[in-house]
């Protein structure tokens, strides 16, 4: 099963997160299928997303983690996905 979740990178006490599509059996920071976006609290646009890729993975049955789901709702991607789904 494919999951959309966050993968941690960056320095000690200065994390940068990648939002990735990954096989659910892989490690948190392991190999991923596709890079879908980034979250960096220190930059002005904290969140950068590839909306088309995210919607593609969700429509193919990928499950998102709760944290990623909240980010997608905040950015309006989740609403776009629900419009397409129904």
CSV table of C-alpha atoms in Angstrom, one decimal, residues 16-67:
chain,number,residue,atom,x,y,z
A,16,UNK,CA,12.9,20.1,7.2
A,17,UNK,CA,10.2,17.7,6.2
A,18,UNK,CA,9.6,16.2,2.8
A,19,UNK,CA,6.1,15.1,1.9
A,20,UNK,CA,6.6,11.8,0.0
A,21,UNK,CA,4.7,8.9,-1.5
A,22,UNK,CA,6.2,5.7,0.0
A,23,UNK,CA,5.5,2.0,0.3
A,24,UNK,CA,4.0,1.6,3.8
A,25,UNK,CA,6.6,-1.0,4.7
A,26,UNK,CA,9.6,1.3,4.2
A,27,UNK,CA,11.4,3.2,6.9
A,28,UNK,CA,10.4,6.8,7.7
A,29,UNK,CA,13.5,8.3,6.1
A,30,UNK,CA,14.0,5.5,3.6
A,31,UNK,CA,13.5,5.1,-0.1
A,32,UNK,CA,10.4,6.8,-1.5
A,33,UNK,CA,8.4,6.7,-4.7
A,34,UNK,CA,7.9,10.4,-5.3
A,35,UNK,CA,8.7,13.7,-3.7
A,36,UNK,CA,5.3,15.6,-3.4
A,37,UNK,CA,6.3,18.6,-1.4
A,38,UNK,CA,8.2,20.2,1.5
A,39,UNK,CA,7.5,21.7,4.8
A,40,UNK,CA,10.1,24.1,6.3
A,41,UNK,CA,9.0,26.3,9.2
A,42,UNK,CA,11.8,28.7,8.7
A,43,UNK,CA,10.9,29.8,5.1
A,44,UNK,CA,8.1,32.3,4.2
A,45,UNK,CA,6.0,29.9,2.2
A,46,UNK,CA,6.3,27.1,4.8
A,47,UNK,CA,4.6,24.6,2.6
A,48,UNK,CA,5.3,23.8,-1.1
A,49,UNK,CA,3.2,21.1,-2.7
A,50,UNK,CA,2.9,19.4,-6.1
A,51,UNK,CA,-0.9,19.4,-6.1
A,52,UNK,CA,-1.3,17.4,-9.3
A,53,UNK,CA,0.9,14.6,-8.1
A,54,UNK,CA,-0.8,14.4,-4.7
A,55,UNK,CA,-4.2,14.3,-6.2
A,56,UNK,CA,-3.0,11.6,-8.6
A,57,UNK,CA,-1.7,9.4,-5.8
A,58,UNK,CA,-4.8,9.9,-3.7
A,59,UNK,CA,-7.1,9.0,-6.6
A,60,UNK,CA,-5.1,5.8,-7.1
A,61,UNK,CA,-5.8,4.8,-3.5
A,62,UNK,CA,-2.9,6.1,-1.5
A,63,UNK,CA,-3.6,6.8,2.2
A,64,UNK,CA,-2.3,9.9,3.9
A,65,UNK,CA,-1.1,10.3,7.4
A,66,UNK,CA,-3.1,12.5,9.7
A,67,UNK,CA,-0.4,15.2,9.7
